[in-house]
Tab-separated table of C-alpha atoms in Angstrom:
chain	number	residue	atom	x	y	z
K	93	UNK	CA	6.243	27.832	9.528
K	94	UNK	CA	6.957	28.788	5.776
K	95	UNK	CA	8.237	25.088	5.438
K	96	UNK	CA	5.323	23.820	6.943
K	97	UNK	CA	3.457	26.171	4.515
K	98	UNK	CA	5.112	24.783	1.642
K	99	UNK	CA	4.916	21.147	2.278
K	100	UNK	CA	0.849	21.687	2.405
K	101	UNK	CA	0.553	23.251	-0.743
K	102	UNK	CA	2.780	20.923	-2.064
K	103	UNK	CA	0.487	17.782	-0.767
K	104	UNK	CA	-2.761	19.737	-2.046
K	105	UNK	CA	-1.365	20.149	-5.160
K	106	UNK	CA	-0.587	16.849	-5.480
K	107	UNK	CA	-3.721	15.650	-4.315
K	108	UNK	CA	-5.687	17.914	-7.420
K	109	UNK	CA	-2.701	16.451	-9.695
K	110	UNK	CA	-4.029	12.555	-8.941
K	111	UNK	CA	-7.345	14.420	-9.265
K	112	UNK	CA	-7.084	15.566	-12.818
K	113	UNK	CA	-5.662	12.469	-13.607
K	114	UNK	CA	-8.251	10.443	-12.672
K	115	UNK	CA	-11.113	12.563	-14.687
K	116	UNK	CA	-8.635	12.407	-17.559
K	117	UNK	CA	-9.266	8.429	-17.355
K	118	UNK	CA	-12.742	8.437	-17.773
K	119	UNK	CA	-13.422	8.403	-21.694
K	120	UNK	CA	-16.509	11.038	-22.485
K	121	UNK	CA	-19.898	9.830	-23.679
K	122	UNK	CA	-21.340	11.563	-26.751
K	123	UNK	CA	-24.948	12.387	-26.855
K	124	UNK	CA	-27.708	10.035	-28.381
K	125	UNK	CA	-28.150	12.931	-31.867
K	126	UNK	CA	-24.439	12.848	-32.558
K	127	UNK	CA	-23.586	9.268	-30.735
K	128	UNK	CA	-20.140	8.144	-31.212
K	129	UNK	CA	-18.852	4.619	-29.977
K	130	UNK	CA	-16.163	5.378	-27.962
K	131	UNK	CA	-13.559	3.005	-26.092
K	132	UNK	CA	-14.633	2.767	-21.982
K	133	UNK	CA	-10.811	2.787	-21.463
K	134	UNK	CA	-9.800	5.565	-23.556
K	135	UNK	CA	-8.338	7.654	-20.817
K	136	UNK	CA	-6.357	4.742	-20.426
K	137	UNK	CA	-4.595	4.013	-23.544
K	138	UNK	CA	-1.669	5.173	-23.988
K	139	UNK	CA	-0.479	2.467	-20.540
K	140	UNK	CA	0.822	-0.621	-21.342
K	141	UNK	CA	-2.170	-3.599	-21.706
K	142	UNK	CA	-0.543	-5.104	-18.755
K	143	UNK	CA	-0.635	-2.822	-16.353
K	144	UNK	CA	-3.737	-1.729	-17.500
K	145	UNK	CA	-5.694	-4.767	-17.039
K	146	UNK	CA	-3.925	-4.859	-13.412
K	147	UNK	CA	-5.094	-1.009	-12.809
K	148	UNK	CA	-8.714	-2.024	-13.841
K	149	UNK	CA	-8.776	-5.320	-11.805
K	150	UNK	CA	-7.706	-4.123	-8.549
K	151	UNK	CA	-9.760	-0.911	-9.132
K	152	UNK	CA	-12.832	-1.498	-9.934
K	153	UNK	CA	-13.082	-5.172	-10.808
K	154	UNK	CA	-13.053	-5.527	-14.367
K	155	UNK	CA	-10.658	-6.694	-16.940
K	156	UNK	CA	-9.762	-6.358	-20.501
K	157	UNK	CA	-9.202	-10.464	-21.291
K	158	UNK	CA	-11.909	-13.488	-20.444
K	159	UNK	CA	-11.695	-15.383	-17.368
K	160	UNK	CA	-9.308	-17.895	-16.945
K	161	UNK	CA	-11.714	-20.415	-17.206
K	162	UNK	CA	-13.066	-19.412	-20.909
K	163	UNK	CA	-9.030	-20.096	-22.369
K	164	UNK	CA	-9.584	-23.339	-20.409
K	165	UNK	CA	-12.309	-24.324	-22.014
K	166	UNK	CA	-10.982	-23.654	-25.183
K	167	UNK	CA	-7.774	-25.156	-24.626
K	168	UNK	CA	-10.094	-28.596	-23.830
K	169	UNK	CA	-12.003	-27.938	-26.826
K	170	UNK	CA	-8.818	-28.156	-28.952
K	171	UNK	CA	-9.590	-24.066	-30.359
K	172	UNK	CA	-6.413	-23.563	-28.441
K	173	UNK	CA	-3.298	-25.742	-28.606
K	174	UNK	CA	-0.114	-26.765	-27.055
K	175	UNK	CA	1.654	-24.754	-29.683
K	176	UNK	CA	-0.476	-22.139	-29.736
K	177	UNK	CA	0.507	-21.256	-26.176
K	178	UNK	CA	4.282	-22.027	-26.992
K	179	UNK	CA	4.313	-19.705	-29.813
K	180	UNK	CA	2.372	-16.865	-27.434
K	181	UNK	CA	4.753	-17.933	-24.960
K	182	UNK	CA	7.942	-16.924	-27.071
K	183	UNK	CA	6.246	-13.908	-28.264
K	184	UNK	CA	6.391	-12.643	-24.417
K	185	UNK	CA	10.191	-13.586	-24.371
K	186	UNK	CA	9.406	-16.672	-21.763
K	187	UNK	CA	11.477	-19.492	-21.457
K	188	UNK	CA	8.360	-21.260	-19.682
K	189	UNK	CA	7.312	-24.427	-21.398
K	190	UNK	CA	3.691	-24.636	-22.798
K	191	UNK	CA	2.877	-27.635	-20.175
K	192	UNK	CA	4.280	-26.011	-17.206
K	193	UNK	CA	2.419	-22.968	-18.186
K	194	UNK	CA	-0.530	-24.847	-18.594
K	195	UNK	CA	0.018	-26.671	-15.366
K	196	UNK	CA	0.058	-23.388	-13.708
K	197	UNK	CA	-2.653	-21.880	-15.048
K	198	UNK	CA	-5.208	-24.553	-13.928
K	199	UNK	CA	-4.289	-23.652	-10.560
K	200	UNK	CA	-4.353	-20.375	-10.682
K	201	UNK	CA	-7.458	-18.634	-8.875
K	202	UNK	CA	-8.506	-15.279	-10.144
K	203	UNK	CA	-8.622	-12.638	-7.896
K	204	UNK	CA	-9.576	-8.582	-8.060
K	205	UNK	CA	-9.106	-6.932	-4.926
K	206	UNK	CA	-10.816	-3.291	-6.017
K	207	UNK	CA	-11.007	-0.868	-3.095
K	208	UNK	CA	-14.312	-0.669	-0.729
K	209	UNK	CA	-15.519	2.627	-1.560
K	210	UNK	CA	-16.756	4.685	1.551
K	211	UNK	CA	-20.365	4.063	1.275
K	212	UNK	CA	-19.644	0.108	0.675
K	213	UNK	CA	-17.705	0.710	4.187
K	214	UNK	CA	-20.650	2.492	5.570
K	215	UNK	CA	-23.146	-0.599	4.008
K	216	UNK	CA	-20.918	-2.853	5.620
K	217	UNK	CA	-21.431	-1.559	9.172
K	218	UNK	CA	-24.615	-0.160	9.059
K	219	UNK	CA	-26.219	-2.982	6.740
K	220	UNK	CA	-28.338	0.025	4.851
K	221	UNK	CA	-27.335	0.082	0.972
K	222	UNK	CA	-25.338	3.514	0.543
K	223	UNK	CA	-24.067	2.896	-2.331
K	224	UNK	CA	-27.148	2.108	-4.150
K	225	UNK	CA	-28.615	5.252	-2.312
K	226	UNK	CA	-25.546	7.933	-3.250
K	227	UNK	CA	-25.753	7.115	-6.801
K	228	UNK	CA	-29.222	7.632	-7.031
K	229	UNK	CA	-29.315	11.109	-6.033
K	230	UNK	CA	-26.412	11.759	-7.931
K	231	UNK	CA	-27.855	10.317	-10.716
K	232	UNK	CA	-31.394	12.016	-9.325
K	233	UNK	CA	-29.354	15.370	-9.401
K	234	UNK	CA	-27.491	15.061	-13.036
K	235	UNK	CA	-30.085	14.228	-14.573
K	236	UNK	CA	-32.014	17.317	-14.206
K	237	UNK	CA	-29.167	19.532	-14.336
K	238	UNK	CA	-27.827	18.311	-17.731
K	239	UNK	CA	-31.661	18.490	-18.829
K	240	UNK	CA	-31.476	19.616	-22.535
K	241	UNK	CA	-35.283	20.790	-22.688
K	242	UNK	CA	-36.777	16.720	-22.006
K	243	UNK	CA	-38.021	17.695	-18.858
K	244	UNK	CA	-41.440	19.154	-18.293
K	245	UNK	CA	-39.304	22.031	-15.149
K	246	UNK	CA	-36.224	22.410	-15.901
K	247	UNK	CA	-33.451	22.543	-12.797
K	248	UNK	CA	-33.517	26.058	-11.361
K	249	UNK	CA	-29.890	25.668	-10.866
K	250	UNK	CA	-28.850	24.805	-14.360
K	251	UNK	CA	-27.185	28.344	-14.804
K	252	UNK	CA	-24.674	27.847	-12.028
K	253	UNK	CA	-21.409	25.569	-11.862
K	254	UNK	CA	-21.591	22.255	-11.380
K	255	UNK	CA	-20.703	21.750	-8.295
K	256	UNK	CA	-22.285	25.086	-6.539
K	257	UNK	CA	-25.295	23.526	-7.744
K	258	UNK	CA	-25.377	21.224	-6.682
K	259	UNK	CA	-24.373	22.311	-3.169
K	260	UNK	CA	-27.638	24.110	-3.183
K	261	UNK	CA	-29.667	21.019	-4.317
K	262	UNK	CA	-28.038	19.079	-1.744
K	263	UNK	CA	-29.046	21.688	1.062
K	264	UNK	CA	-32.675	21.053	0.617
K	265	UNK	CA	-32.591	17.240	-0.007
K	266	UNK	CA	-34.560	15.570	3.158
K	267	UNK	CA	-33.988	12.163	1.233
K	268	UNK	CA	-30.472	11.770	3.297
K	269	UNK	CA	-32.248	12.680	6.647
K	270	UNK	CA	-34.987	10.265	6.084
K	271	UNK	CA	-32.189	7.436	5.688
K	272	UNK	CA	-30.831	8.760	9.349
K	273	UNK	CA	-28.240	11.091	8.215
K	274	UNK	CA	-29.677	13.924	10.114
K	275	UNK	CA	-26.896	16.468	9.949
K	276	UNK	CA	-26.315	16.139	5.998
K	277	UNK	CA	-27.993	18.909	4.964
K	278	UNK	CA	-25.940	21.163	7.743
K	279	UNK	CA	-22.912	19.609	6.798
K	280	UNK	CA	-22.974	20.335	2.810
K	281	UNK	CA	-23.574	23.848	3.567
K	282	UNK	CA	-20.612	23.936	5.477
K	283	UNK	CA	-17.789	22.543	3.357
K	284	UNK	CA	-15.833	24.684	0.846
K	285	UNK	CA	-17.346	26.338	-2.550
K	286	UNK	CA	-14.674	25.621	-4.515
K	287	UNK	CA	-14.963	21.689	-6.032
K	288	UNK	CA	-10.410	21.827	-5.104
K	289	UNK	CA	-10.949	22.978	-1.699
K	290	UNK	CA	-13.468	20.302	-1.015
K	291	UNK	CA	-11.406	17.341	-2.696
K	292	UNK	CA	-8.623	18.168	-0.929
K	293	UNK	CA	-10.742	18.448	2.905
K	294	UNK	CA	-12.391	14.997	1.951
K	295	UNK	CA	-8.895	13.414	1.097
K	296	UNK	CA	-7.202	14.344	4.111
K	297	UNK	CA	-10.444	13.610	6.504
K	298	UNK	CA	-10.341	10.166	5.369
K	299	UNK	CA	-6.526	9.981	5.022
K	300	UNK	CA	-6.215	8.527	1.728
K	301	UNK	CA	-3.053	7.717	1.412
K	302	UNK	CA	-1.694	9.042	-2.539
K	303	UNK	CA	0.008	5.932	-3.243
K	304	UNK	CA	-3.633	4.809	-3.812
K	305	UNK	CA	-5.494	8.154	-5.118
K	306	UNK	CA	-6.075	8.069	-8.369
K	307	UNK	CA	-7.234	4.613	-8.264
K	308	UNK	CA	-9.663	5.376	-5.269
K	309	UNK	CA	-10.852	8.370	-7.462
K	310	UNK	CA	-11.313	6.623	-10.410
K	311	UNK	CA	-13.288	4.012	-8.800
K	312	UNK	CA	-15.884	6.789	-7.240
K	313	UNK	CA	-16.458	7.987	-10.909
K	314	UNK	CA	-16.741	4.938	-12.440
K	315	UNK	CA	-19.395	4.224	-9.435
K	316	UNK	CA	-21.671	6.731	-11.936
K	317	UNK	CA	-19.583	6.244	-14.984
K	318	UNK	CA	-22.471	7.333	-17.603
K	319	UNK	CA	-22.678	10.636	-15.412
K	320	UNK	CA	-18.962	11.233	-15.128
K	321	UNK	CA	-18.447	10.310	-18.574
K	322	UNK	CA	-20.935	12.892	-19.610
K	323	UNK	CA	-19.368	15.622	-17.358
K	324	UNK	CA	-15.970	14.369	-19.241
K	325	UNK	CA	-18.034	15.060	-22.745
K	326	UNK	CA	-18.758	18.745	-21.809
K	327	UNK	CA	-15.230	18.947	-20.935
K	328	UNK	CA	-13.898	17.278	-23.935
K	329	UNK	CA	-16.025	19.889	-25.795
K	330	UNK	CA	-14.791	22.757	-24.351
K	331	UNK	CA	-11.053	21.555	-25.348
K	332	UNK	CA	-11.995	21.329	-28.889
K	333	UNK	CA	-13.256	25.241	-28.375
K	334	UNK	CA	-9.898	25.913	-26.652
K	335	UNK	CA	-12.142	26.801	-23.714
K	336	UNK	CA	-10.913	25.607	-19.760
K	337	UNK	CA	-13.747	23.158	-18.434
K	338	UNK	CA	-13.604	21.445	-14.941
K	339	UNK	CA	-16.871	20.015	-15.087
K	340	UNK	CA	-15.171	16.282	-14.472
K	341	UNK	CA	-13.330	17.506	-11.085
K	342	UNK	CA	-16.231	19.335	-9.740
């Protein structure tokens, strides 16, 4: 039994581990007073730009180089040349000429394989747009409870934790009912409080396997990357004040 114990926490605490890592990816978003341009991939560089652009692709679809097609063009426009490629070629350590490597290349077929997120599953079998639906009243929710006095009523949960607010919001949102989720409002009051405890219960109901975590959980907060990025700002923030902040996780 105390094994048995053990090997759970172990697996929870790994699951919050690929959590944390995954906020930790998103790069925060500075407000529009103080902007500040910030790298989209921030979280993300200190990986090699390899693996990187593979992480990305198979993620959430994008990349950090042109399509194929583009260095094709250029390579027919003369911009790019034979030796060009042989000299980029050596700089990789390849013993592959430039002409095989070109031969290759023109048959080579892009292809991103990013994860199908659980309401793109849902779309998929019900043929009713989730995903455009879950962001909005995410989106719907965020933006009146990171209101910063634009609003005419502010959110009467703006004093509370994240996500304990938005627990409450959620309870009285018909908007999921009237799109034939009947039992959502029942079933938000009945998972956990805490933001862990509920990350870890939604993992293991859908059996995520944690080979493929972080890059599932990256891809839901990149599905409302200005939001998350914000919630990664107020975090950010709080490090600079040497203050704990798990407004990202929650």
């Amino acid at each position: 039994m105390k094994k048995m114990e053990n090997t759970l926490k172990i697996q929870n605490d790994q699951i919050l581990a690929f959590a944390e890592n995954a906020c930790h990816l998103i790069a925060p978003l500075w407000p529009l007073k103080n902007f500040v341009a910030v790298n989209p991939y921030q979280g993300l560089g200190d990986r090699p730009f390899r693996s990187t652009e593979l992480f990305l692709s198979n993620t959430i679809g994008s990349h950090l180089h042109m399509p194929v097609h583009y260095y094709l063009e250029k390579i027919r426009d003369g911009q790019i040349t034979l030796s060009d490629i042989s000299e980029a070629l050596q700089n990789q350590g390849s013993i592959v000429s430039a002409e095989d490597f070109l031969g290759a290349i023109n048959q080579h077929k892009e292809r991103s394989t990013p994860p199908d997120l659980l309401t793109e599953c849902a779309m998929k079998i019900e043929n009713q747009n989730w995903p455009s639906f879950v962001i909005e009243r995410i989106s719907h929710f965020c933006a009146g409870y990171f209101d910063e006095g634009q609003a005419y009523w502010s959110s009467p949960w703006s004093d509370q934790p994240l996500f304990r607010a938005w627990k409450e919001y959620a309870a009285i949102d018909f908007s999921p009912a009237i799109m034939g989720l009947k039992l959502f409002r029942e079933r938000v009051r009945s998972i956990p409080d805490s933001p862990e405890e509920t990350i870890i219960h939604c993992v293991q109901t859908l059996n995520i396997p944690l080979e493929s975590l972080e890059r599932y959980l990256f891809a839901l907060l990149s599905s409302v990357g200005g939001w998350a990025s914000w919630a990664r700002y107020q975090n950010w923030q709080a490090g600079l004040e040497k203050k704990n902040d798990n407004t990202p996780l929650q």
